[in-house]
CSV table of C-alpha atoms in Angstrom, one decimal:
chain,number,residue,atom,x,y,z
A,18,MET,CA,22.0,94.2,-26.0
A,19,ILE,CA,24.4,91.7,-27.1
A,20,SER,CA,23.3,90.6,-30.5
A,21,LYS,CA,24.7,88.0,-33.2
A,22,ASN,CA,26.5,90.7,-34.8
A,23,SER,CA,28.3,91.9,-31.5
A,24,LYS,CA,32.1,92.2,-31.6
A,25,ILE,CA,33.3,89.6,-29.4
A,26,TYR,CA,36.9,89.2,-28.3
A,27,ILE,CA,37.8,85.6,-26.8
A,28,ALA,CA,41.5,86.1,-25.0
A,29,GLY,CA,43.1,82.5,-25.1
A,30,HIS,CA,41.1,81.1,-28.1
A,31,ASN,CA,43.4,78.4,-28.6
A,32,GLY,CA,43.4,77.0,-25.2
A,33,MET,CA,40.9,74.7,-23.9
A,34,VAL,CA,38.5,76.9,-22.3
A,35,GLY,CA,39.0,79.4,-25.4
A,36,SER,CA,38.7,77.2,-27.9
A,37,ALA,CA,35.4,75.5,-26.4
A,38,ILE,CA,33.9,79.2,-26.2
A,39,LEU,CA,35.1,80.1,-29.8
A,40,ARG,CA,33.5,76.7,-31.2
A,41,ILE,CA,30.1,77.3,-29.1
A,42,LEU,CA,29.7,81.1,-30.4
A,43,LYS,CA,30.0,80.0,-34.0
A,44,ASP,CA,27.8,77.0,-33.4
A,45,LYS,CA,25.1,79.5,-32.1
A,46,GLY,CA,25.6,81.8,-35.2
A,47,TYR,CA,27.7,84.6,-33.9
A,48,LYS,CA,29.5,86.2,-36.6
A,49,ASN,CA,31.7,89.0,-35.5
A,50,LEU,CA,34.5,87.1,-33.2
A,51,ILE,CA,37.7,88.5,-32.5
A,52,TYR,CA,41.1,86.4,-31.4
A,53,LYS,CA,44.5,86.8,-31.9
A,54,ASN,CA,47.5,84.2,-31.5
A,55,SER,CA,49.7,84.9,-28.7
A,56,ASN,CA,53.2,84.9,-30.9
A,57,LYS,CA,51.1,88.0,-32.5
A,58,LEU,CA,50.1,89.4,-29.2
A,59,ASP,CA,51.3,89.2,-25.8
A,60,LEU,CA,48.5,89.9,-23.1
A,61,ARG,CA,51.2,90.3,-20.6
A,62,ASP,CA,52.4,93.4,-22.5
A,63,GLN,CA,50.1,96.2,-21.3
A,64,ASP,CA,50.6,98.7,-24.3
A,65,SER,CA,50.1,96.1,-26.9
A,66,THR,CA,47.1,95.1,-25.2
A,67,TYR,CA,45.6,98.5,-25.1
A,68,LYS,CA,46.5,99.1,-28.6
A,69,PHE,CA,44.5,96.1,-29.6
A,70,LEU,CA,41.4,96.8,-27.8
A,71,LYS,CA,41.5,100.6,-28.9
A,72,LYS,CA,41.7,99.4,-32.3
A,73,LYS,CA,39.1,96.5,-32.1
A,74,ARG,CA,36.6,97.9,-29.9
A,75,PRO,CA,34.7,94.8,-28.8
A,76,ASP,CA,31.4,94.7,-27.0
A,77,VAL,CA,32.2,91.4,-25.3
A,78,VAL,CA,35.6,90.3,-23.8
A,79,PHE,CA,36.1,86.7,-22.7
A,80,ILE,CA,39.1,86.4,-20.3
A,81,ALA,CA,39.9,82.7,-21.1
A,82,SER,CA,44.0,83.5,-21.3
A,83,ALA,CA,45.8,82.2,-18.3
A,84,LYS,CA,48.8,80.4,-17.3
A,85,VAL,CA,47.7,77.2,-15.9
A,86,GLY,CA,49.1,73.5,-14.8
A,87,GLY,CA,48.8,70.8,-12.2
A,88,ILE,CA,49.9,70.6,-8.8
A,89,LEU,CA,53.8,70.2,-9.8
A,90,VAL,CA,54.1,72.7,-12.1
A,91,ASN,CA,52.4,75.3,-9.9
A,92,GLN,CA,54.8,74.6,-7.1
A,93,LYS,CA,57.7,74.8,-9.4
A,94,ASN,CA,56.8,78.1,-10.9
A,95,LYS,CA,55.2,80.3,-8.5
A,96,ALA,CA,56.4,83.5,-9.6
A,97,ASP,CA,55.4,83.1,-13.1
A,98,PHE,CA,52.1,81.8,-12.3
A,99,ILE,CA,51.4,84.7,-10.0
A,100,SER,CA,52.8,87.5,-12.3
A,101,ASP,CA,51.9,85.9,-15.8
A,102,ASN,CA,48.3,85.9,-14.5
A,103,LEU,CA,48.3,89.2,-12.9
A,104,SER,CA,49.6,90.9,-15.9
A,105,ILE,CA,47.6,89.2,-18.5
A,106,GLN,CA,44.0,89.9,-16.2
A,107,ASN,CA,44.9,93.1,-15.3
A,108,ASN,CA,45.9,94.4,-19.0
A,109,LEU,CA,42.6,93.2,-20.0
A,110,ILE,CA,40.2,94.3,-17.2
A,111,ILE,CA,41.7,97.9,-17.0
A,112,GLY,CA,41.6,98.0,-20.9
A,113,SER,CA,38.3,96.9,-21.4
A,114,PHE,CA,37.1,99.9,-18.7
A,115,LYS,CA,39.3,102.3,-20.7
A,116,TYR,CA,37.7,101.4,-24.2
A,117,LYS,CA,34.3,101.0,-23.1
A,118,VAL,CA,33.6,97.2,-23.3
A,119,LYS,CA,30.0,96.4,-22.4
A,120,LYS,CA,30.4,92.9,-20.9
A,121,LEU,CA,33.3,91.3,-19.4
A,122,ILE,CA,33.3,87.5,-18.4
A,123,PHE,CA,36.9,86.6,-16.3
A,124,PHE,CA,37.4,82.9,-15.5
A,125,SER,CA,38.3,82.2,-12.0
A,126,SER,CA,38.8,78.7,-10.6
A,127,SER,CA,37.6,76.8,-7.5
A,128,CYS,CA,41.4,76.8,-6.5
A,129,ALA,CA,40.7,80.6,-5.4
A,130,TYR,CA,38.5,78.9,-2.2
A,131,PRO,CA,40.0,78.8,1.3
A,132,LYS,CA,41.6,75.1,1.8
A,133,ASP,CA,39.4,75.0,5.0
A,134,ALA,CA,36.0,76.6,3.7
A,135,PRO,CA,33.0,74.4,4.2
A,136,ARG,CA,31.7,72.0,1.6
A,137,PRO,CA,29.9,72.6,-0.7
A,138,LEU,CA,31.9,75.9,-1.5
A,139,LYS,CA,29.4,78.7,-1.6
A,140,GLU,CA,30.3,82.2,-3.4
A,141,ARG,CA,30.1,83.9,0.0
A,142,TYR,CA,33.3,81.9,1.3
A,143,LEU,CA,35.5,83.7,-0.9
A,144,PHE,CA,38.4,85.7,0.3
A,145,ASN,CA,37.6,84.4,3.8
A,146,GLY,CA,40.8,81.9,4.7
A,147,THR,CA,43.9,80.5,4.2
A,148,LEU,CA,44.5,79.2,0.8
A,149,GLU,CA,45.8,75.8,-0.5
A,150,GLU,CA,49.2,75.8,-0.3
A,151,THR,CA,50.0,73.8,-3.7
A,152,ASN,CA,48.3,76.4,-5.7
A,153,ALA,CA,48.3,79.8,-3.6
A,154,PRO,CA,50.1,82.1,-6.0
A,155,TYR,CA,47.7,80.9,-9.0
A,156,ALA,CA,44.8,81.2,-6.6
A,157,VAL,CA,46.0,84.9,-5.3
A,158,ALA,CA,45.8,86.2,-9.0
A,159,LYS,CA,42.5,84.7,-9.6
A,160,LEU,CA,41.3,86.5,-6.3
A,161,ALA,CA,42.8,89.7,-7.4
A,162,GLY,CA,41.0,89.5,-10.9
A,163,MET,CA,37.7,88.9,-9.4
A,164,LYS,CA,38.1,91.5,-6.9
A,165,LEU,CA,39.3,94.0,-9.7
A,166,CYS,CA,36.0,93.3,-11.8
A,167,GLU,CA,33.7,93.3,-8.7
A,168,SER,CA,35.5,97.1,-7.7
A,169,TYR,CA,35.1,98.5,-11.2
A,170,ASN,CA,31.2,97.1,-11.0
A,171,ASN,CA,30.9,98.9,-7.6
A,172,GLN,CA,32.6,102.5,-8.7
A,173,TYR,CA,31.7,102.7,-12.4
A,174,LYS,CA,28.6,100.3,-12.7
A,175,THR,CA,30.5,98.0,-15.5
A,176,ASP,CA,29.1,94.8,-16.2
A,177,PHE,CA,32.3,92.8,-15.5
A,178,LYS,CA,31.2,89.0,-13.9
A,179,THR,CA,33.6,86.3,-13.0
A,180,LEU,CA,32.7,82.8,-13.6
A,181,VAL,CA,34.1,79.9,-10.8
A,182,PRO,CA,34.4,76.4,-12.7
A,183,CYS,CA,35.4,73.7,-10.9
A,184,ASN,CA,37.9,71.6,-12.4
A,185,LEU,CA,37.8,71.1,-16.3
A,186,TYR,CA,38.6,68.5,-18.8
A,187,GLY,CA,37.9,68.3,-22.6
A,188,ASP,CA,39.2,69.0,-26.0
A,189,ASN,CA,42.4,70.9,-26.1
A,190,ASP,CA,43.5,69.8,-22.6
A,191,ASN,CA,47.1,69.6,-21.6
A,192,PHE,CA,47.8,65.7,-21.6
A,193,ASN,CA,51.3,66.1,-20.1
A,194,GLU,CA,51.8,63.6,-17.3
A,195,ILE,CA,53.7,66.3,-15.1
A,196,SER,CA,52.3,69.6,-16.1
A,197,SER,CA,48.7,68.8,-16.7
A,198,HIS,CA,45.8,68.8,-14.1
A,199,PHE,CA,44.8,64.9,-12.6
A,200,PHE,CA,42.2,63.8,-15.4
A,201,PRO,CA,44.2,64.4,-18.6
A,202,ALA,CA,47.0,62.8,-16.8
A,203,LEU,CA,45.0,59.8,-15.8
A,204,ILE,CA,43.9,59.5,-19.9
A,205,ARG,CA,47.7,59.5,-20.5
A,206,LYS,CA,48.9,56.9,-17.8
A,207,ILE,CA,45.6,54.6,-18.8
A,208,GLU,CA,46.5,54.6,-22.1
A,209,ASN,CA,50.3,54.0,-21.8
A,210,PHE,CA,48.9,50.8,-19.7
A,211,ARG,CA,46.4,50.0,-22.3
A,212,LYS,CA,49.4,50.0,-25.2
A,213,GLY,CA,51.5,47.7,-23.0
A,214,LYS,CA,53.9,50.7,-22.1
A,215,THR,CA,53.6,50.1,-18.2
A,216,LYS,CA,52.4,47.2,-16.2
A,217,ILE,CA,50.8,49.4,-13.1
A,218,ILE,CA,49.2,52.6,-13.1
A,219,LYS,CA,50.9,55.1,-10.7
A,220,LEU,CA,48.9,57.7,-9.1
A,221,TRP,CA,50.1,60.6,-7.2
A,222,GLY,CA,49.0,60.6,-3.5
A,223,ASN,CA,46.7,58.3,-1.9
A,224,GLY,CA,43.9,58.5,-4.7
A,225,LYS,CA,41.4,59.6,-1.9
A,226,ALA,CA,41.1,63.2,-2.8
A,227,LYS,CA,38.0,64.1,-4.2
A,228,ARG,CA,37.2,66.4,-7.0
A,229,GLU,CA,34.2,68.1,-8.8
A,230,LEU,CA,34.8,67.4,-12.9
A,231,MET,CA,33.0,69.1,-15.5
A,232,HIS,CA,33.5,68.8,-19.2
A,233,VAL,CA,34.7,72.6,-20.8
A,234,ASP,CA,31.8,72.7,-23.4
A,235,ASP,CA,29.5,73.1,-20.3
A,236,LEU,CA,31.6,76.0,-19.2
A,237,ALA,CA,31.7,77.3,-22.4
A,238,GLU,CA,27.8,77.0,-22.6
A,239,ALA,CA,27.5,78.7,-19.3
A,240,ALA,CA,29.8,81.7,-20.7
A,241,VAL,CA,27.5,82.2,-23.5
A,242,TYR,CA,24.4,82.0,-21.3
A,243,PHE,CA,25.7,84.4,-18.6
A,244,MET,CA,27.2,86.6,-21.5
A,245,LYS,CA,23.3,87.4,-22.5
A,246,LYS,CA,22.0,87.6,-19.0
A,247,LYS,CA,21.9,90.3,-16.9
A,248,ILE,CA,22.7,89.6,-13.4
A,249,LYS,CA,23.2,91.0,-9.7
A,250,ASN,CA,26.0,88.7,-8.6
A,251,ASP,CA,29.7,89.4,-9.2
A,252,PHE,CA,30.9,85.8,-9.0
A,253,ILE,CA,28.9,82.5,-9.9
A,254,ASN,CA,30.2,78.9,-9.3
A,255,ILE,CA,29.9,76.9,-12.5
A,256,GLY,CA,30.1,72.9,-12.0
A,257,THR,CA,27.9,69.9,-11.6
A,258,GLY,CA,27.5,69.8,-7.8
A,259,LYS,CA,29.2,66.3,-7.7
A,260,GLN,CA,32.5,65.1,-6.6
A,261,TYR,CA,34.3,61.8,-6.9
A,262,SER,CA,37.8,60.3,-5.6
A,263,ILE,CA,40.6,60.5,-8.1
A,264,ILE,CA,40.6,56.7,-7.8
A,265,HIS,CA,36.8,56.4,-8.8
A,266,TYR,CA,37.8,58.7,-12.1
A,267,ALA,CA,40.5,56.3,-13.0
A,268,LYS,CA,38.4,53.5,-12.6
A,269,LYS,CA,35.8,55.1,-14.6
A,270,ILE,CA,37.8,55.4,-17.6
A,271,CYS,CA,39.4,52.0,-17.3
A,272,LYS,CA,35.5,50.6,-17.4
A,273,TYR,CA,34.9,52.6,-20.6
A,274,LEU,CA,38.2,50.9,-21.9
A,275,ASP,CA,37.2,47.6,-20.7
A,276,ILE,CA,40.5,47.2,-19.1
A,277,ASN,CA,41.5,46.1,-15.2
A,278,PRO,CA,44.7,47.3,-14.3
A,279,LYS,CA,46.5,47.5,-11.0
A,280,PHE,CA,47.2,51.0,-9.4
A,281,GLU,CA,50.0,52.0,-7.3
A,282,PHE,CA,50.1,55.4,-5.1
A,283,ASP,CA,53.0,57.6,-5.2
A,284,LEU,CA,52.6,59.1,-1.6
A,285,SER,CA,55.9,61.3,-2.1
A,286,LYS,CA,53.5,63.6,-4.2
A,287,PRO,CA,50.7,65.9,-2.6
A,288,ASN,CA,47.1,65.3,-2.6
A,289,GLY,CA,46.1,68.7,-2.7
A,290,MET,CA,42.6,69.7,-0.9
A,291,LYS,CA,41.1,66.7,0.3
A,292,THR,CA,37.5,67.7,-1.3
A,293,LYS,CA,36.7,70.4,-3.5
A,294,VAL,CA,33.0,70.4,-4.6
A,295,LEU,CA,31.0,73.8,-5.6
A,296,ASP,CA,27.8,74.8,-4.4
A,297,VAL,CA,26.1,75.6,-7.6
A,298,SER,CA,22.3,76.8,-6.4
A,299,VAL,CA,23.0,80.7,-7.9
A,300,ALA,CA,23.7,79.3,-11.2
A,301,LYS,CA,20.5,77.3,-11.0
A,302,LYS,CA,18.6,80.1,-10.0
A,303,TYR,CA,19.6,81.9,-13.0
A,304,GLY,CA,18.4,78.9,-15.2
A,305,TRP,CA,21.8,76.9,-16.1
A,306,LYS,CA,22.9,73.8,-15.0
A,307,SER,CA,25.8,71.3,-16.6
A,308,LYS,CA,24.2,68.8,-19.3
A,309,ILE,CA,27.4,66.5,-20.3
A,310,THR,CA,27.2,63.5,-18.0
A,311,LEU,CA,30.5,62.0,-16.8
A,312,LYS,CA,30.3,59.1,-19.2
A,313,SER,CA,29.6,60.9,-22.3
A,314,GLY,CA,32.6,63.2,-21.3
A,315,ILE,CA,34.9,60.4,-20.7
A,316,GLU,CA,34.1,59.0,-24.4
A,317,ARG,CA,34.7,62.3,-25.9
A,318,THR,CA,37.6,63.5,-24.1
A,319,TYR,CA,39.4,59.7,-24.9
A,320,ASN,CA,38.3,59.7,-28.6
A,321,TYR,CA,40.0,63.4,-28.7
A,322,PHE,CA,43.0,62.4,-27.1
A,323,ILE,CA,43.3,59.2,-29.4
A,324,ARG,CA,42.5,61.3,-32.5
A,325,ASN,CA,45.3,63.8,-31.5
A,326,TYR,CA,47.9,62.1,-29.8
């Protein structure tokens, strides 16, 4: 049984997902939390990772450490995205088995779904088609991690589960216009317009691609919820079950700021998948659903951006 005194290791505690999990665990009264900065522990290094797990002997491991980024940085760094992610997750998953971790939660991505899978995306569609080319190396790494967890569960009866979140946003996101995901890039571009640095807001692609978006604190709540729950499924989608176009999100942010800018579309940039919405019925069956509205999420994230950037 997982208790408030269980030893819980959060890999990637400085990132958006890891920091949200750490914050929520503290808020809920968990006292024995383990984390270490990447400059002191390189999770790509097997020997260092194994020594760390052997010394700390955590009861629970959250794998929130990963190399992530938007379309452009994925395309320019394909080898790094697959090799770094494979190394990190292999070392942590295999090491967790080796040192008898009771519960492991691995975070995959909706990018791991085949590009032509029916919508909404059901867990059973995973591993059944061609991936979207713009992030295939990253997706392959995530699929490998999911299959590794599933295989340990099948062969050794471990409790290694995968949560598959939709696009995320919130505190500690990357707000760089080039390397970030679409939503923090929108916030940066819109703030530049609001400050008078630009006269128009240029969006990548045609703005029509649809995405499901969830505040990272919802994912963190789901992670802690499923940490405590005994579940049969190896993979569970975590999302809102709703999707909107990129231009819709841009206009929602502008409405919150009470501005009415002109938008221009850069058709030389890729759109990515046309739609990408998750079927969240399995999570709901287990009693979990997202709570943070888009309006509330925009307000929280924009305020975080203004405070920190």
